[in-house]
Amino acid sequence: MRRTFHGETSSTPTHTRTADTRSTHTRTGTMHSESESGSEYVPRFDDYGDEHSVVPLRRMRSSQEALIPNDESDMDVITGWLYNGPLQRAKYEDFSTIDWIYESTKARHYKNDLRVQTHVGIKGRLQLLADSSKSWIVLLAVGVTMGLIATCISVSSQWLIDVKGGYCRTGFYLNRRFCCWNTDTVCVDWVTWSELFRVHWHWLDWLLQFIVFVFDAILFAGISTFLVTEYAPYAAGQGIAEIKTIMSGFMMRQFLGVRTLGIKCVGVVLSVASGLSLGKEGTMVHVACCCGNIYSRVFRKIKHNEVKRRELLSAASAAGISVAFGAPIAGVLFSLEQVSYYFPAKTMWRSLFCATAAAVTLKLLNPFRNGKLVSFQVTYDRTWDLFELWFFVAIGVICGIIGMLQNRLTLYLMEYRQHSVLKNFARGEVLVVALATACISYMSVYLRADMVTLVSNLFTECTGQETDGLCSRGDRTGNVFSLLVTSVLRVLMTSVACGLAVPAGMFTPSMATGASIGRAFGMVVQTLYENHPTWRLFGACRPDVPCITPGVYALVGAASMLASTTRMTVTVVVIMFELTDALIYVLPIMLAVTVSKSVADAFGKDGYFESIIHLNGYPFLSMDQEYVLHGTSDELMVRVSEMTVVEANGETLESVLKLLRESSYSGFPVVKSKSSLVLVGYISRSDMAMVAERARVSSVYSNASPCCFSRGNIELPMAHAQMLDFRPWVDATPITISHGTDVNLVAEMFRELGVRYVLVVHHGALLGIITKKDIVRTVRLHSRNQARSEMPYVPVWLSSMVRQTHEPVQHRLPVFSSESRGL
């Protein structure tokens, strides 16, 4: 299965040509003198399918031409292959998979060519330095841009949230916090809408505020979903599942484009301000990757190499978490643990650089004017006791179960939405959900408050002077009940909102749910200690120091809930550590996160993002999970009798065009003859279509022009000077396996090598083909059957909530796209 290239052991340069030949390598403006001498010209295409020059047929022989027998020193051949190298590619089609081996090889060739072409000495070193600095320039730009974007999103979303309750008399552009910056008691500068209209009756005051609150919620949500459905359907949701798929080599054009970036930034502000149970933190990863993709277009080195681009996208994703939680180290770990599919050692250093640049920019801008990177950063002065570990474990178990239920319910509703009439009424659904959420939230102070403020308050510990709200001892029972009800409603509203056609994520709602559960649990433990301080359980507590800190329990609950929904571990622990700056609480958080993830894994290994990937049918093979499959390649492959193959030297331009019209395969094996089926190579549909279409409109070729696909021993007589050469686009060394190969080995090849297909052969004869989608389908079927066999105690209604769909991705549209929209 070793992959080799023609001429790799030859010491003769493959691109050597004489001065006379160089003089003929010109554009059409200088072709007249050559055409008079009888030379034939054919278009030359570069790696990306662009015609950029014409090449004469007559040239000096190279080491690769030695494969073609000829008695003379010169011969007339199509020289695109001889000039352009051993393998070329057209642009990847949308919803296709990249060739990792080819892209990596192209990157190495680029580096080698650069070293050969650069001058010796200081000038050469400066050229190499300038080339290597391109990646760092892109990452620096991404970091600075993310700091600016995060500041704008945080300030503008908080202003829109406060506008639902009133406005600032001294400056309409100020939110309530900045309006009342120097006020310790009653803020006279903040005017509610009932005060503006001089409403003095209590019930009318409440009604007016309620109407404005609901109207603004519907207005903001309506504008957000209009922008998404009309201009950028890919801006909806969190986007991390799609980014994971893109990192694995999948092509999703426009998902990381300029329009998606703009709509995502504006839409997330509006959707968060509308009061939907969604957050803005998760979307920062998508925004950061959009910035990385846009800036990478500046340099051709990165723009035209998909592997290099994905390395930068992995590093850019760290900046999203860095500005979302003020946690640059957690951003690096998030890129490694959750997003990256291919993570070389140099990417970790680049991720840290990009995350640090984003955090420093956010610190300099200081959007909250208190020195904090995010508004819910807290500090704790108290420690914890050993007996509290049991309570932390209990919180981990509870949040693990609730997080699993939230994921199942969310995915069930998403699948129902895709297969029901709701997919035709995306905008109307958003408006209805926004209306219901606003009406329910206004009845509870914990639901009415924005989630960032709620999480910040739940994390904060009570001092001796505070006696109101969460710190009230007299109303502690009512607060516990309200927090538990808030948790239940939050789970339901988050499950409904996660599939809506608005840009937002589920990080903050999950943290809010877990923090509410943890705070309620901590208040119960605190009440037990105050009523029974002599219990042996509380023997380690000192009487003169507060023993129980409910804010710590809220922190542990938030971490546990986030871990159970996303299945992240180390990243969550580091996020919480960087939020609190308290190393002493790392052990309780680690214990709760471990328990929570273990409990959630008992009901299924996939987290929220992996479940979204399965639901949408993306061709993704997880690097974290181990599969024990049964069978061989013979049982998995598509047999050659069911395929369409191409003869190496028996096709014409007319037959190739007919083949492209009548078949929909993404590629074609090249065989020596259809009788022997001896494998020669493989050519993708996009490459064949590009060359054939350009030849069809060219005056050089006709429908009867023979086509050459083989690089082996062939004869090219002078009468065939107009032969159409497909050899530059034929992969003459495809990955092959023998029949009877264990399917687990085949799955590892797809996962580790990143190949798009493998060909099954027997003594050189083609037997069939296995594609990545075949492996993905087999793995998912095995995982679903294994989950059913390992969970006999799970209720049927729960296990059937998420039914995986395997509809091909290229035939799917977002349920809220302009082609499927209705109202």
XYZ file of C-alpha atoms in Angstrom, residues 3-394:
392
model
C 2.303 5.325 -2.287
C 5.049 6.092 -4.849
C 5.589 8.637 -7.560
C 7.078 8.178 -10.985
C 10.659 9.257 -11.268
C 11.228 9.612 -7.531
C 14.559 7.779 -7.740
C 15.771 9.609 -10.810
C 18.532 12.148 -10.447
C 17.565 13.968 -13.637
C 15.479 17.103 -13.092
C 12.008 16.682 -14.520
C 11.568 20.332 -15.440
C 14.788 20.846 -17.436
C 14.361 22.536 -20.777
C 16.639 24.291 -23.246
C 16.839 27.959 -24.027
C 14.989 27.387 -27.308
C 12.165 25.676 -25.434
C 11.943 28.445 -22.853
C 11.607 30.981 -25.617
C 8.556 29.150 -26.982
C 6.788 28.993 -23.584
C 4.813 32.160 -24.329
C 1.270 33.455 -24.508
C -0.883 33.645 -27.599
C 0.582 36.992 -28.561
C 3.885 35.326 -29.519
C 2.491 32.194 -31.097
C 2.586 33.243 -34.739
C 6.211 32.466 -35.420
C 5.873 29.027 -33.883
C 2.643 28.220 -35.668
C 4.310 29.004 -38.962
C 6.874 26.303 -38.252
C 4.143 23.730 -37.784
C 4.148 23.314 -33.973
C 0.824 22.486 -32.296
C -0.337 24.280 -29.182
C -2.634 23.100 -26.394
C -3.920 24.954 -23.339
C -2.016 24.514 -20.118
C -3.908 24.500 -16.838
C -2.493 25.149 -13.395
C -3.294 23.322 -10.151
C -6.610 25.117 -9.827
C -8.015 24.648 -13.292
C -7.108 28.091 -14.614
C -5.715 28.381 -18.132
C -2.630 30.540 -17.833
C -0.361 29.765 -20.780
C 0.117 27.656 -23.895
C 2.831 25.079 -24.371
C 4.363 23.760 -27.593
C 4.192 20.031 -28.163
C 7.823 19.635 -29.181
C 10.315 19.733 -26.348
C 13.362 17.921 -24.915
C 12.812 14.528 -23.290
C 12.806 14.348 -19.521
C 13.201 11.460 -17.124
C 9.441 10.966 -17.042
C 9.304 10.732 -20.843
C 11.509 7.661 -20.589
C 8.359 5.770 -19.634
C 7.069 6.351 -23.183
C 9.080 4.379 -25.748
C 10.415 6.373 -28.672
C 13.376 5.817 -30.901
C 13.988 9.499 -31.529
C 15.286 12.075 -29.062
C 12.191 14.251 -29.500
C 8.547 13.380 -29.851
C 5.223 15.162 -30.039
C 3.296 14.636 -26.789
C 0.907 16.603 -24.688
C 3.262 18.303 -22.269
C 0.875 19.429 -19.538
C 1.816 16.392 -17.467
C 5.525 16.766 -18.201
C 5.530 20.403 -17.111
C 3.038 20.397 -14.265
C 4.288 17.401 -12.325
C 3.017 13.930 -11.467
C -0.483 14.801 -10.221
C -2.774 17.809 -10.550
C -6.176 18.672 -9.107
C -9.103 20.831 -10.087
C -10.940 22.866 -7.495
C -12.732 20.749 -4.965
C -16.476 20.687 -5.391
C -18.820 21.774 -2.655
C -19.699 18.973 -0.211
C -16.684 16.917 -1.244
C -13.638 15.697 0.663
C -10.095 16.931 0.127
C -7.172 14.678 -0.690
C -4.966 14.965 2.389
C -2.058 13.096 0.811
C -2.030 15.255 -2.295
C -2.359 18.504 -0.339
C 0.451 17.509 2.029
C 2.658 16.538 -0.900
C 1.937 19.833 -2.627
C 2.918 21.713 0.540
C 6.223 19.852 0.705
C 6.942 20.522 -2.960
C 6.212 24.202 -2.418
C 8.683 24.346 0.453
C 11.366 22.492 -1.500
C 10.901 24.688 -4.568
C 11.138 27.791 -2.412
C 14.416 26.660 -0.910
C 15.824 25.891 -4.350
C 14.746 29.199 -5.867
C 15.852 31.468 -3.024
C 19.240 33.099 -3.191
C 22.082 32.140 -0.907
C 22.914 34.630 1.823
C 20.978 37.276 3.682
C 18.547 37.899 0.811
C 17.618 34.245 0.646
C 17.096 34.028 4.372
C 14.878 37.094 4.282
C 12.794 35.488 1.537
C 12.341 32.349 3.633
C 11.496 34.455 6.665
C 8.922 36.444 4.718
C 7.293 33.237 3.503
C 7.163 31.632 6.961
C 5.778 34.824 8.511
C 2.606 34.701 6.407
C 0.900 32.293 8.807
C 1.810 34.422 11.813
C 0.484 37.558 10.133
C -2.839 35.840 9.520
C -3.069 34.625 13.123
C -2.186 38.047 14.512
C -4.879 39.618 12.362
C -7.392 37.021 13.544
C -6.540 37.627 17.202
C -6.841 41.410 16.961
C -10.039 41.171 14.930
C -11.616 38.769 17.418
C -10.861 41.145 20.275
C -12.624 43.939 18.394
C -15.585 41.777 17.401
C -16.043 40.388 20.910
C -16.051 43.896 22.352
C -18.656 45.116 19.873
C -20.882 42.078 20.404
C -20.730 42.273 24.196
C -21.443 46.018 24.406
C -24.157 46.096 21.745
C -25.989 43.000 23.005
C -26.054 44.316 26.572
C -27.419 47.655 25.359
C -30.229 45.952 23.421
C -31.064 43.807 26.442
C -31.348 46.865 28.686
C -33.372 48.801 26.101
C -36.223 46.347 26.665
C -36.606 47.848 30.154
C -35.818 51.528 29.579
C -33.193 53.985 28.415
C -30.509 56.257 29.799
C -31.434 59.904 30.216
C -27.851 61.153 29.898
C -27.049 59.111 26.794
C -29.342 56.833 24.857
C -26.367 54.771 23.679
C -25.444 53.794 27.275
C -26.630 50.557 28.808
C -27.937 50.525 32.347
C -24.637 49.601 33.942
C -22.712 52.457 32.357
C -25.611 54.843 32.863
C -25.572 54.162 36.614
C -21.786 53.840 36.876
C -21.288 56.248 39.780
C -24.587 55.554 41.520
C -24.655 53.443 44.657
C -28.360 53.658 45.481
C -31.257 54.591 43.185
C -30.249 55.461 39.616
C -32.199 58.537 38.556
C -30.612 58.644 35.102
C -32.164 55.343 34.046
C -35.758 55.870 32.893
C -38.161 52.965 32.456
C -40.762 53.066 29.725
C -43.592 53.437 32.262
C -41.807 56.438 33.743
C -41.418 57.936 30.280
C -45.177 57.732 29.689
C -45.899 58.787 33.330
C -47.780 55.640 34.233
C -48.383 55.501 37.995
C -50.778 52.596 38.436
C -48.926 49.464 39.427
C -50.831 47.033 37.206
C -50.608 49.356 34.197
C -46.911 49.869 34.880
C -46.391 46.106 34.846
C -48.476 45.688 31.701
C -46.615 48.404 29.768
C -43.213 47.000 30.678
C -44.429 43.534 29.721
C -45.689 44.702 26.322
C -42.426 46.501 25.507
C -40.423 43.474 26.687
C -42.369 41.068 24.473
C -42.459 43.441 21.483
C -38.688 43.977 21.558
C -38.091 40.245 21.876
C -40.189 39.503 18.798
C -38.644 42.409 16.878
C -35.040 41.387 17.595
C -35.693 37.719 16.883
C -37.552 38.562 13.662
C -34.731 40.722 12.312
C -32.176 38.063 13.210
C -34.002 35.224 11.475
C -34.734 37.418 8.426
C -31.040 38.169 7.969
C -30.124 34.510 8.338
C -32.774 33.006 6.083
C -32.469 35.695 3.423
C -28.723 36.268 3.177
C -26.662 33.659 5.060
C -28.319 30.346 6.026
C -24.965 29.031 7.237
C -24.910 31.701 9.962
C -27.591 29.871 11.951
C -26.759 27.872 15.037
C -23.426 27.503 16.741
C -21.384 26.184 13.818
C -18.924 24.052 15.783
C -20.260 20.770 14.380
C -19.725 21.999 10.839
C -16.268 23.311 11.720
C -15.290 19.878 13.067
C -16.437 18.383 9.772
C -14.506 20.960 7.748
C -11.395 20.250 9.800
C -11.696 16.573 8.866
C -11.364 17.518 5.185
C -14.937 18.263 4.140
C -15.619 21.201 1.823
C -18.480 23.561 2.743
C -18.141 26.666 0.651
C -19.626 29.921 1.966
C -19.755 28.523 5.491
C -16.657 30.557 6.384
C -17.301 33.436 3.986
C -17.578 37.186 4.444
C -21.366 37.257 4.281
C -21.672 34.509 6.864
C -19.299 36.396 9.155
C -21.248 39.650 8.932
C -24.670 38.071 9.433
C -23.341 35.926 12.264
C -22.029 38.930 14.196
C -25.167 41.019 13.734
C -27.581 38.134 14.163
C -26.074 36.835 17.400
C -26.464 40.269 18.997
C -30.137 40.356 18.058
C -30.913 36.757 19.017
C -29.283 37.092 22.436
C -31.026 40.411 23.035
C -34.378 38.843 22.113
C -34.230 36.703 25.239
C -34.123 33.330 23.487
C -32.414 30.681 25.578
C -29.229 30.968 23.560
C -25.787 32.412 24.133
C -23.148 34.228 22.145
C -20.066 32.436 23.485
C -20.295 29.339 21.278
C -20.639 31.388 18.112
C -17.257 33.003 18.684
C -15.558 29.852 17.412
C -17.402 30.106 14.100
C -16.635 33.819 13.887
C -12.931 33.209 14.550
C -12.727 30.532 11.851
C -14.472 32.873 9.406
C -11.830 35.499 10.108
C -9.068 32.942 9.659
C -10.500 31.758 6.354
C -10.933 35.311 5.036
C -7.454 36.478 6.009
C -5.857 33.326 4.587
C -7.038 34.344 1.112
C -4.478 37.142 1.099
C -1.578 34.714 0.653
C -1.626 32.279 -2.257
C 0.476 29.790 -0.288
C -2.369 29.285 2.209
C -5.312 29.997 -0.058
C -4.539 27.173 -2.456
C -3.548 24.512 0.072
C -6.379 23.001 2.077
C -4.114 21.371 4.678
C -2.339 24.644 5.459
C -5.653 26.427 5.671
C -7.006 23.902 8.139
C -3.940 24.263 10.319
C -4.651 27.976 10.555
C -8.349 27.386 11.204
C -7.440 25.116 14.111
C -5.314 27.865 15.591
C -7.956 30.509 14.890
C -10.640 28.557 16.759
C -8.633 29.041 19.954
C -9.190 32.793 19.687
C -12.954 32.236 19.785
C -12.869 30.532 23.180
C -10.253 33.004 24.379
C -12.549 36.005 23.915
C -15.732 34.112 24.840
C -14.546 33.118 28.321
C -11.412 35.194 28.782
C -9.481 31.921 28.758
C -6.620 31.759 26.223
C -5.205 28.506 27.617
C -8.635 26.889 27.446
C -8.860 28.090 23.847
C -5.742 26.112 22.940
C -7.110 23.029 24.687
C -10.472 23.461 22.982
C -8.772 23.509 19.601
C -6.922 20.311 20.493
C -9.738 18.470 22.283
C -12.819 19.403 20.303
C -12.184 21.067 16.936
C -8.966 19.830 15.356
C -8.818 16.669 13.296
C -5.178 17.081 12.320
C -3.169 18.821 15.044
C 0.619 18.878 14.539
C 2.837 20.205 17.298
C 3.386 23.541 15.582
C -0.350 24.195 15.607
C -0.376 24.280 19.416
C 2.148 27.127 19.438
C 0.176 28.960 16.769
C -3.061 28.444 18.713
C -1.501 29.930 21.831
C -0.224 32.905 19.857
C -3.625 33.600 18.294
C -5.509 33.128 21.585
C -3.056 35.418 23.405
C -3.387 38.127 20.755
C -7.178 37.983 21.094
C -7.069 38.121 24.905
C -4.596 41.006 24.951
C -6.728 42.976 22.498
C -9.827 42.370 24.608
C -7.934 43.415 27.734
C -6.781 46.653 26.111
C -10.280 47.517 24.933
C -11.703 46.716 28.399
C -15.355 46.514 27.297
C -16.739 46.228 30.855
C -14.530 48.978 32.315
C -13.604 46.783 35.283
C -10.527 45.019 33.966
C -12.379 41.725 33.406
C -12.273 39.931 30.071
C -15.806 38.580 30.557
C -18.567 39.837 32.807
C -18.976 36.653 34.863
C -15.392 36.408 36.089
C -15.422 35.946 39.866
C -12.968 35.383 42.697
C -13.389 33.309 45.846
C -11.735 33.885 49.208
C -12.938 30.724 50.927
C -11.716 27.167 50.630
C -13.599 23.878 50.624
C -13.638 20.903 52.973
C -13.166 17.252 52.215
C -16.739 16.259 53.058
C -18.016 18.521 50.266
C -16.576 16.193 47.643
C -19.605 13.947 48.103
C -21.887 16.859 47.296
C -19.796 17.746 44.236
C -20.083 14.150 43.022
C -23.860 14.330 43.477
